[in-house]
Short mmCIF file of C-alpha atoms in Angstrom, two decimals:
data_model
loop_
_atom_site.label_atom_id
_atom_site.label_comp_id
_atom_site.label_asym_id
_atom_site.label_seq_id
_atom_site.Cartn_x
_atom_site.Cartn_y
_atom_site.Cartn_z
CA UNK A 1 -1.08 0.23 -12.42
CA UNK A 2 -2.41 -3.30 -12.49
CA UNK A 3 -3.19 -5.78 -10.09
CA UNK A 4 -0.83 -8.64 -9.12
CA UNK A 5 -3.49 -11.06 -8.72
CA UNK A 6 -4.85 -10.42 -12.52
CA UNK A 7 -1.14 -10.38 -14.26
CA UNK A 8 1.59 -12.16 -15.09
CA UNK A 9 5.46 -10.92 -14.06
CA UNK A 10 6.34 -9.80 -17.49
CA UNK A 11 2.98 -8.00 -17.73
CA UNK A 12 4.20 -5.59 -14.37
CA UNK A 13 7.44 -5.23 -15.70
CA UNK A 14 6.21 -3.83 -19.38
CA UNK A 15 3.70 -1.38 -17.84
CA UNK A 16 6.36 -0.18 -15.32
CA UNK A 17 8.63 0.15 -18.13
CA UNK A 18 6.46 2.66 -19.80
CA UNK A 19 5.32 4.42 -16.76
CA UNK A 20 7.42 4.45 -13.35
CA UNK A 21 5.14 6.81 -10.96
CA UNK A 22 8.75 6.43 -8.32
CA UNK A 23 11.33 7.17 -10.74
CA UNK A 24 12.89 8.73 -6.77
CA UNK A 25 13.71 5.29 -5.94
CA UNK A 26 15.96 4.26 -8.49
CA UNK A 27 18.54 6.58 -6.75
CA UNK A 28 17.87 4.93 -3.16
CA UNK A 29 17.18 1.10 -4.03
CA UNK A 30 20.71 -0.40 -4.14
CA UNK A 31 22.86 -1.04 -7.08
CA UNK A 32 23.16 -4.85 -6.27
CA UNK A 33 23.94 -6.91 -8.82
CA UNK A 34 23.88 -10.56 -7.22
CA UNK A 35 21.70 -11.66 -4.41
CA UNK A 36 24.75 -12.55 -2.44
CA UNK A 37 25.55 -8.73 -2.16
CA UNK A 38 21.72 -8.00 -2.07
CA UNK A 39 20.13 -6.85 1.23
CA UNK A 40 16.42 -7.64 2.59
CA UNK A 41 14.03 -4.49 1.93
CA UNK A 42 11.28 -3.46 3.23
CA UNK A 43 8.66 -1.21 1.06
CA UNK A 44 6.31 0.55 3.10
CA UNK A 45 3.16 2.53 2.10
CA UNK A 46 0.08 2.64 1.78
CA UNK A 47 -2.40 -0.23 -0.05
CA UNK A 48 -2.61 0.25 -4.17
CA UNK A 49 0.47 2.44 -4.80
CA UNK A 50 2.75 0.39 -6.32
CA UNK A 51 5.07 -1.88 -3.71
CA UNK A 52 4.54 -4.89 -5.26
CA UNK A 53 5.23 -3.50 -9.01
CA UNK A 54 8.52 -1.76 -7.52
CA UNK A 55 9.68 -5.16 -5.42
CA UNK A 56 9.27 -6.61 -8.71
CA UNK A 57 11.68 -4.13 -10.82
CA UNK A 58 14.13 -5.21 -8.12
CA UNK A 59 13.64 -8.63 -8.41
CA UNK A 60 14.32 -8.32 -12.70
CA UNK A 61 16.91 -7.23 -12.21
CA UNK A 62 18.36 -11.02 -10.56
CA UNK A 63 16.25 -12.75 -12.72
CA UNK A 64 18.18 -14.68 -15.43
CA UNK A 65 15.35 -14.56 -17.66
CA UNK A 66 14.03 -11.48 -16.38
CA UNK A 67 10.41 -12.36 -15.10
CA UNK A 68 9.38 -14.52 -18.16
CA UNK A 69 9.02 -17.70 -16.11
CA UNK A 70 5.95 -18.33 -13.73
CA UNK A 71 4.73 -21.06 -11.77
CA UNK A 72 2.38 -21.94 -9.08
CA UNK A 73 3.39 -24.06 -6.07
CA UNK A 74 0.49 -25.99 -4.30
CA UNK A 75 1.16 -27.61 -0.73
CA UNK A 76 -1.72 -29.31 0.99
CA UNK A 77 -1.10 -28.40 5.26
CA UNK A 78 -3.15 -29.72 7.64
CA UNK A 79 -5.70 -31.05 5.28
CA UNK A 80 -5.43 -27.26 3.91
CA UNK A 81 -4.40 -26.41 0.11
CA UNK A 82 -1.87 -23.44 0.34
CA UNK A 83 -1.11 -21.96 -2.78
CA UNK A 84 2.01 -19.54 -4.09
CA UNK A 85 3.43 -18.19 -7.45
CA UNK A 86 7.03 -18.99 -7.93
CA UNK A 87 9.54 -17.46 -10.79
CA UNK A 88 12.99 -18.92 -11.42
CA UNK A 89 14.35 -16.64 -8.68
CA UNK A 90 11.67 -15.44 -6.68
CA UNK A 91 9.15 -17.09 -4.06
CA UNK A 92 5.63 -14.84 -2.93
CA UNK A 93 4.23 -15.99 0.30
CA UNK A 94 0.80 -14.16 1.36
CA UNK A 95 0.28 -13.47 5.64
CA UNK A 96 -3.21 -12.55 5.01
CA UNK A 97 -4.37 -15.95 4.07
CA UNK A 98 -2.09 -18.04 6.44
CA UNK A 99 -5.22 -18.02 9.29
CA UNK A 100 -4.66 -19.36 12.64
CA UNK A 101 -2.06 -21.44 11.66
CA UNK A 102 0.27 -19.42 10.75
CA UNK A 103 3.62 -20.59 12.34
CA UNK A 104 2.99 -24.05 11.08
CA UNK A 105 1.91 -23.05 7.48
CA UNK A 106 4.85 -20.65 7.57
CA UNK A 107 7.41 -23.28 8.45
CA UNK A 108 6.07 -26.03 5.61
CA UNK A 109 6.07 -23.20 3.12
CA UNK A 110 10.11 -21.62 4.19
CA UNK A 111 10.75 -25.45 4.24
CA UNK A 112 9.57 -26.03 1.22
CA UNK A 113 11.45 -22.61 -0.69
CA UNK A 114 14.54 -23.92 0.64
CA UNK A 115 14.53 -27.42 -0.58
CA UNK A 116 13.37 -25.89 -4.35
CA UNK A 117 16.57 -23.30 -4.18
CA UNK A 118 18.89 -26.58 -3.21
CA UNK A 119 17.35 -28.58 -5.71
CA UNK A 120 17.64 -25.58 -8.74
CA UNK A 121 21.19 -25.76 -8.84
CA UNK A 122 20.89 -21.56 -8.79
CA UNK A 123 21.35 -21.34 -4.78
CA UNK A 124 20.02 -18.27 -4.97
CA UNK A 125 16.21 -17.10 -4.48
CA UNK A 126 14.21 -13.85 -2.77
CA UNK A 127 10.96 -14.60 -0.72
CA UNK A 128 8.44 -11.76 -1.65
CA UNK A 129 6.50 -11.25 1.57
CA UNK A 130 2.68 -9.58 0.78
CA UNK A 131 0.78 -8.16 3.77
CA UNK A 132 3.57 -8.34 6.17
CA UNK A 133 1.53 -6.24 8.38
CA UNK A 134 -1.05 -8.96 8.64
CA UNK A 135 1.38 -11.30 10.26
CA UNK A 136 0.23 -13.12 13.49
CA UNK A 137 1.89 -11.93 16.78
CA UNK A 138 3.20 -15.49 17.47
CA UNK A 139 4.65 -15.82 14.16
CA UNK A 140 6.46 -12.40 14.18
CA UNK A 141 7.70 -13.32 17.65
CA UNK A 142 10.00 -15.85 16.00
CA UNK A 143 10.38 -14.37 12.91
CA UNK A 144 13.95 -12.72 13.07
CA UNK A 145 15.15 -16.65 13.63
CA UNK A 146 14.15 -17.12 10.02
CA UNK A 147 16.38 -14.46 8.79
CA UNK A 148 18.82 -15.47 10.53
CA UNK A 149 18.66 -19.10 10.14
CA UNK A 150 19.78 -18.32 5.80
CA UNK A 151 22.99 -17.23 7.29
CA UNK A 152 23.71 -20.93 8.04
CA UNK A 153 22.20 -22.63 4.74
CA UNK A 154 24.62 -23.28 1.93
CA UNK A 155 21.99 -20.97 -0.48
CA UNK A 156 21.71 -17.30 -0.69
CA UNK A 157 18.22 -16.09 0.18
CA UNK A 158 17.18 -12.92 1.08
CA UNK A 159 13.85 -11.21 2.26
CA UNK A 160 11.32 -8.37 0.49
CA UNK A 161 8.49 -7.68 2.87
CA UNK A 162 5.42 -5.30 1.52
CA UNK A 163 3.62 -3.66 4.27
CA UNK A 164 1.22 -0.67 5.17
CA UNK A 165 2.97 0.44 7.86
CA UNK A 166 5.93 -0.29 10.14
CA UNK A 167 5.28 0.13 13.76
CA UNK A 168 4.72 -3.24 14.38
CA UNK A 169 8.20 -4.44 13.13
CA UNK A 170 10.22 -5.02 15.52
CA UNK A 171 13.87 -3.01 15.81
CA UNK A 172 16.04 -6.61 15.18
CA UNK A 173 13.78 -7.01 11.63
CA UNK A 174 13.91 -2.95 9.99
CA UNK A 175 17.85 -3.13 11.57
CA UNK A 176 18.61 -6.02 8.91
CA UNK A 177 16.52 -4.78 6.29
CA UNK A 178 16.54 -0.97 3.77
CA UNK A 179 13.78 0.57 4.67
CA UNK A 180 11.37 2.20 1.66
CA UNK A 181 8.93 4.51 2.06
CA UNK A 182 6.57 4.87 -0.83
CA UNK A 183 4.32 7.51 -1.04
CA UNK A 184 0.94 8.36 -3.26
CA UNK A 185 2.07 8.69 -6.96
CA UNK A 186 1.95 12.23 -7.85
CA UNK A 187 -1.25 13.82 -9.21
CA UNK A 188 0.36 15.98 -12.12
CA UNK A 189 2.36 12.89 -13.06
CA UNK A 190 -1.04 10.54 -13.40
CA UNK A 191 -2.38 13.55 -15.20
CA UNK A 192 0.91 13.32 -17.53
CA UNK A 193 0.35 9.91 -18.04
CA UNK A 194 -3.38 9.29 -18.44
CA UNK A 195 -4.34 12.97 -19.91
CA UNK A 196 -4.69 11.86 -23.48
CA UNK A 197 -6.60 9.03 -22.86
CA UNK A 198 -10.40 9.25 -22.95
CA UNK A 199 -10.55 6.49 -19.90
CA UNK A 200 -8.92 8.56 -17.47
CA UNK A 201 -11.62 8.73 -15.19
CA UNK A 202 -11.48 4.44 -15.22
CA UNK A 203 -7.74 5.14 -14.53
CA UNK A 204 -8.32 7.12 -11.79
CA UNK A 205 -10.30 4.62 -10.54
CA UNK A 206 -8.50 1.81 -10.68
CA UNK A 207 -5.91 3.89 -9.06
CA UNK A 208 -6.88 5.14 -6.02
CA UNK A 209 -10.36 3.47 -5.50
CA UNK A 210 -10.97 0.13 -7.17
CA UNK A 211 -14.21 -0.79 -5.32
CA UNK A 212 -15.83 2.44 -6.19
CA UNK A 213 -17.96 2.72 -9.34
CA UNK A 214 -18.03 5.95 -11.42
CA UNK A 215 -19.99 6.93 -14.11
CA UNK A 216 -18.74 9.10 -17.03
CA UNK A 217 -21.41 10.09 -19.64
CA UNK A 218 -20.36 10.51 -23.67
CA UNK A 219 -20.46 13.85 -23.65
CA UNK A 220 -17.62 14.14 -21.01
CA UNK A 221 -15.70 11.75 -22.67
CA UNK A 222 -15.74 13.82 -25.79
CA UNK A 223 -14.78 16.91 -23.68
CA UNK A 224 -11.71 14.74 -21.97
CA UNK A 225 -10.43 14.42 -25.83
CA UNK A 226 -10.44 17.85 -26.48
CA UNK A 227 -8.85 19.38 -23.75
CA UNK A 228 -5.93 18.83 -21.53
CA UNK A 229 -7.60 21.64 -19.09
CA UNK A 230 -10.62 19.99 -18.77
CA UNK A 231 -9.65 16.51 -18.05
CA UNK A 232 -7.94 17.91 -15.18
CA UNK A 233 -10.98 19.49 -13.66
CA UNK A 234 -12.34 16.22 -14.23
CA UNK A 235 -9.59 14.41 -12.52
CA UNK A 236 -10.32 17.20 -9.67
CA UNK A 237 -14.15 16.10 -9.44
CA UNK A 238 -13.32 12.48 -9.46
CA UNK A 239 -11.28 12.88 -6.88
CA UNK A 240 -13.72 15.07 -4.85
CA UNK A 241 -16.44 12.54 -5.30
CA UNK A 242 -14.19 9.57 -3.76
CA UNK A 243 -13.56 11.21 -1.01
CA UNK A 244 -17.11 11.80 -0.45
CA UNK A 245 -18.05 8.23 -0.94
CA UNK A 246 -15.42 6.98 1.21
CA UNK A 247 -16.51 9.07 4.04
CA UNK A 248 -20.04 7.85 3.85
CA UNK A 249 -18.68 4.37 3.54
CA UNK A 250 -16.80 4.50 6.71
CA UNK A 251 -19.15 6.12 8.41
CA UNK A 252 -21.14 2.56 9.03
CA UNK A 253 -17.97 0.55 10.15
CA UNK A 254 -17.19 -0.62 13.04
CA UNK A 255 -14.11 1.43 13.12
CA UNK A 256 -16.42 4.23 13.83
CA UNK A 257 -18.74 3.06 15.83
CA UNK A 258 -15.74 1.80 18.66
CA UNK A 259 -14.44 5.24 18.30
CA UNK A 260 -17.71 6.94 19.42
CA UNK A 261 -17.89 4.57 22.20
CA UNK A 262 -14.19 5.05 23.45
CA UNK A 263 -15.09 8.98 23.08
CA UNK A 264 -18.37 9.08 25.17
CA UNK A 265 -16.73 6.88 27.62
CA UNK A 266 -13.39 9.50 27.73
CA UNK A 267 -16.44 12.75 27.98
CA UNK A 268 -18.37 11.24 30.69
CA UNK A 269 -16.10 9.75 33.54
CA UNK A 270 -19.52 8.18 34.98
CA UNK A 271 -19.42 5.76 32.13
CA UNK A 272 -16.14 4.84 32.31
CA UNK A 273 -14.99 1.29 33.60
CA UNK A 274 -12.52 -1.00 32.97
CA UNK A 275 -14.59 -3.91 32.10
CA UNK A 276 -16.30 -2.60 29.47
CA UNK A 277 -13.46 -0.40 28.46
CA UNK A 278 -11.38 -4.20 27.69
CA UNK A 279 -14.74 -5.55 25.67
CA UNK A 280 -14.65 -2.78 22.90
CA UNK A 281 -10.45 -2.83 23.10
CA UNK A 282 -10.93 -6.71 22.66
CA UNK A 283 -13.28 -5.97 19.10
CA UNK A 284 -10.51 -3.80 18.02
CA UNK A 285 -8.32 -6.32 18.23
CA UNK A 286 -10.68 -9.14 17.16
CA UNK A 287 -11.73 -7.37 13.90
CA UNK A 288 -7.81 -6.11 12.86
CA UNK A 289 -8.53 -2.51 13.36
CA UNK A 290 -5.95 -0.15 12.84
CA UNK A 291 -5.28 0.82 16.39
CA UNK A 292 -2.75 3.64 15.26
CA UNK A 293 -5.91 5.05 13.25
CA UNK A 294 -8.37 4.57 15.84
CA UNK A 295 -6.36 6.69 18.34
CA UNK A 296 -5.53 9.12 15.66
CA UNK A 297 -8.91 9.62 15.66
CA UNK A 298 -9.87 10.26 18.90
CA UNK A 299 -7.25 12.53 19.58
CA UNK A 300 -7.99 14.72 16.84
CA UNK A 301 -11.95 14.66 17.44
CA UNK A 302 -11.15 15.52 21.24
CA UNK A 303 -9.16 18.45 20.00
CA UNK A 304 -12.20 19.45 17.38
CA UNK A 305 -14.62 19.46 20.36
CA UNK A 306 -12.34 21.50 23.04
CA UNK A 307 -12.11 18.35 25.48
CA UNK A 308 -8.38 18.12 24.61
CA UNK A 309 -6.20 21.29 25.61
CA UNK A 310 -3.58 21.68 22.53
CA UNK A 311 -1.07 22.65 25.24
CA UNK A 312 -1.21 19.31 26.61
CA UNK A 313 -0.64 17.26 23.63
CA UNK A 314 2.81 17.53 24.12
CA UNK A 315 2.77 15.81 27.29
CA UNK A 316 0.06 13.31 25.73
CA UNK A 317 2.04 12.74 22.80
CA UNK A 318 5.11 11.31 25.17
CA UNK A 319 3.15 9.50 26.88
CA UNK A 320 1.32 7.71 23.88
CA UNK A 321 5.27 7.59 22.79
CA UNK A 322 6.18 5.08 25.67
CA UNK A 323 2.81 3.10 25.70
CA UNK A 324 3.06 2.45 21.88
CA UNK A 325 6.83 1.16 22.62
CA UNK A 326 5.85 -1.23 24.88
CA UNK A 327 2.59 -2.02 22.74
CA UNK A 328 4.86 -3.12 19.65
CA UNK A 329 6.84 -5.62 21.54
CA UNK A 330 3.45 -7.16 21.51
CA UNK A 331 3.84 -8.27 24.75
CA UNK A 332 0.38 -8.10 26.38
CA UNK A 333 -0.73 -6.24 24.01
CA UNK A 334 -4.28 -5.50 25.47
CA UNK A 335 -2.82 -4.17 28.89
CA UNK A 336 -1.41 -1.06 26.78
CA UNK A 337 -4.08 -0.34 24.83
CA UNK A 338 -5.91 0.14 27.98
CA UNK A 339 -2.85 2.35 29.80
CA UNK A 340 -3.06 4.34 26.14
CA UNK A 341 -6.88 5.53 27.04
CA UNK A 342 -6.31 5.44 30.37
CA UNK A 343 -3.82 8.29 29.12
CA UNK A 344 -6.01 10.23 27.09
CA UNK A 345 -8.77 10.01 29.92
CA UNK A 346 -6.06 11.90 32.38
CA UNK A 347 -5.23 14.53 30.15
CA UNK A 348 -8.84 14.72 28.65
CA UNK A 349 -9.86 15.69 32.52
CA UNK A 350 -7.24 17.24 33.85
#
């Protein structure tokens, strides 16, 4: 596994080459051989697992010189320098750095693809979209317009979006797209492929928790080199000690912290108003907060603490069901949020 940002194309492509951990989707990626016949995709899953490594196998695979060539595009936008890598078939645009702006940065940039795939004499070319999920409301409102406006350009482009999750898509996009769902690479096959290295503990962290520092003496080292057994007990108390740290680590964010406050307002109905209910909904929203998460959360720590009857999640469950509907059309989007606790308040008292 290596990071995008720190390697070049034919650098991803080698190391995937000698270590695939989703062999699985060979047999459900398409056999496409020219982008004309190629489809948009969507790879979903979690961050660090290996989208952007797999969209780039795909992408090889149109590639006349199969990654080798690698350029950066610079476009100055509203006094603003915008910057994306370019190969000789392939175009990566990033929604987490497009700010406020977004619709007008993402028209210069499309623009500006379009003109370099009329101009290459190819007429062919794949925009690689990171952080999909990051995508600004107003932007994804007019999105689909984009995919279909290539149907009516004399080139052949097609879409690959990368994103943590889904819900927010909405149906017109995943309708006109393959949908692939990438889950954590398996343990015994990391073990396979790092347990005769004395690193693996470095592996292990680059793998699942890069901002995480570990510490691995000599003398454990020396063990990981003699054993097979024992580097997996290490791998085990690695693994163990992550999990640890990341719990203390979320404990002070504001994730947290807006979840207690939600909860104590949910316990106590003296507490409860609407005002003050639509100032900590407004931080979730301000500081990009996984709402799915956050009600997760609550749910489960209602349940925990007998507030929440189990026999009427059901019930709870459909009505979450039609309030995240109508939340993902991202229509008002603060209006459901509040009819989702409002929700959990009813069945929380009943």
């Amino acid at each position: 596994m290596v990071k995008y940002h720190e390697t070049t194309y034919e650098d991803y492509i080698s190391e995937i080459s000698k270590c695939n951990f989703h062999k699985e989707l060979q047999h459900v990626i398409g056999n496409e051989t020219t982008i004309e016949d190629m489809t948009n995709y969507i790879f979903n899953g979690p961050c660090g697992i290996g989208k952007y490594s797999q969209a780039l196998l795909l992408i090889s695979r149109f590639s006349p010189s199969k990654l080798k060539y690698e350029k950066k595009v610079h476009l100055t936008i509203n006094k603003n320098e915008y910057t994306f890598k370019i190969s000789d078939i392939h175009y990566e645009v990033d929604f987490l750095t497009m700010g406020c702006n977004a619709k007008i940065v993402w028209t210069e940039i499309f623009n500006t693809i379009v003109n370099i795939v009329l101009s290459n004499g190819i007429n062919n070319g794949i925009i690689l979209c990171h952080n999909f999920n990051h995508i600004s409301a107003e932007l994804l409102d007019i999105f689909y317009s984009y995919i279909q406006q290539i149907f009516y350009l004399p080139i052949n482009l097609r879409f690959i979006f990368l994103t943590e999750r889904i819900s927010f898509l909405p149906i017109r996009i995943i309708n006109n797209a393959m949908l692939i769902n990438i889950g954590r690479p398996n343990k015994v096959n990391i073990n396979k492929r790092f347990g005769k290295h004395s690193n693996i503990v470095d592996n292990l962290k680059e793998l699942y928790l890069p901002n995480v520092e570990y510490k691995q003496s000599e003398q454990q080292s020396e063990q990981s080199e003699q054993s097979e057994q024992v580097q997996s007990e290490q791998s085990e108390q690695v693994q163990s000690e992550q999990s640890e740290q990341v719990q203390s680590e979320q404990s002070g964010q504001s994730e947290y912290k807006i979840v207690d406050e939600l909860i104590m307002m949910i316990t106590d109905q003296t507490t409860f108003k609407i005002s003050q209910l639509r100032e900590i909904l407004y931080d979730l929203l301000t500081y990009d907060i996984k709402m799915y998460d956050v009600l997760n959360t609550i749910i489960m720590r209602l349940i925990e603490n007998s507030i929440l009857d189990l026999e009427k999640l059901p019930e709870l469950m459909n009505d979450m069901h039609i309030c995240m509907y109508q939340y993902n059309n991202n229509y008002r989007p603060i209006y459901h949020l509040e009819n989702m606790i409002v929700k959990i308040v009813i069945h929380a008292n009943k």
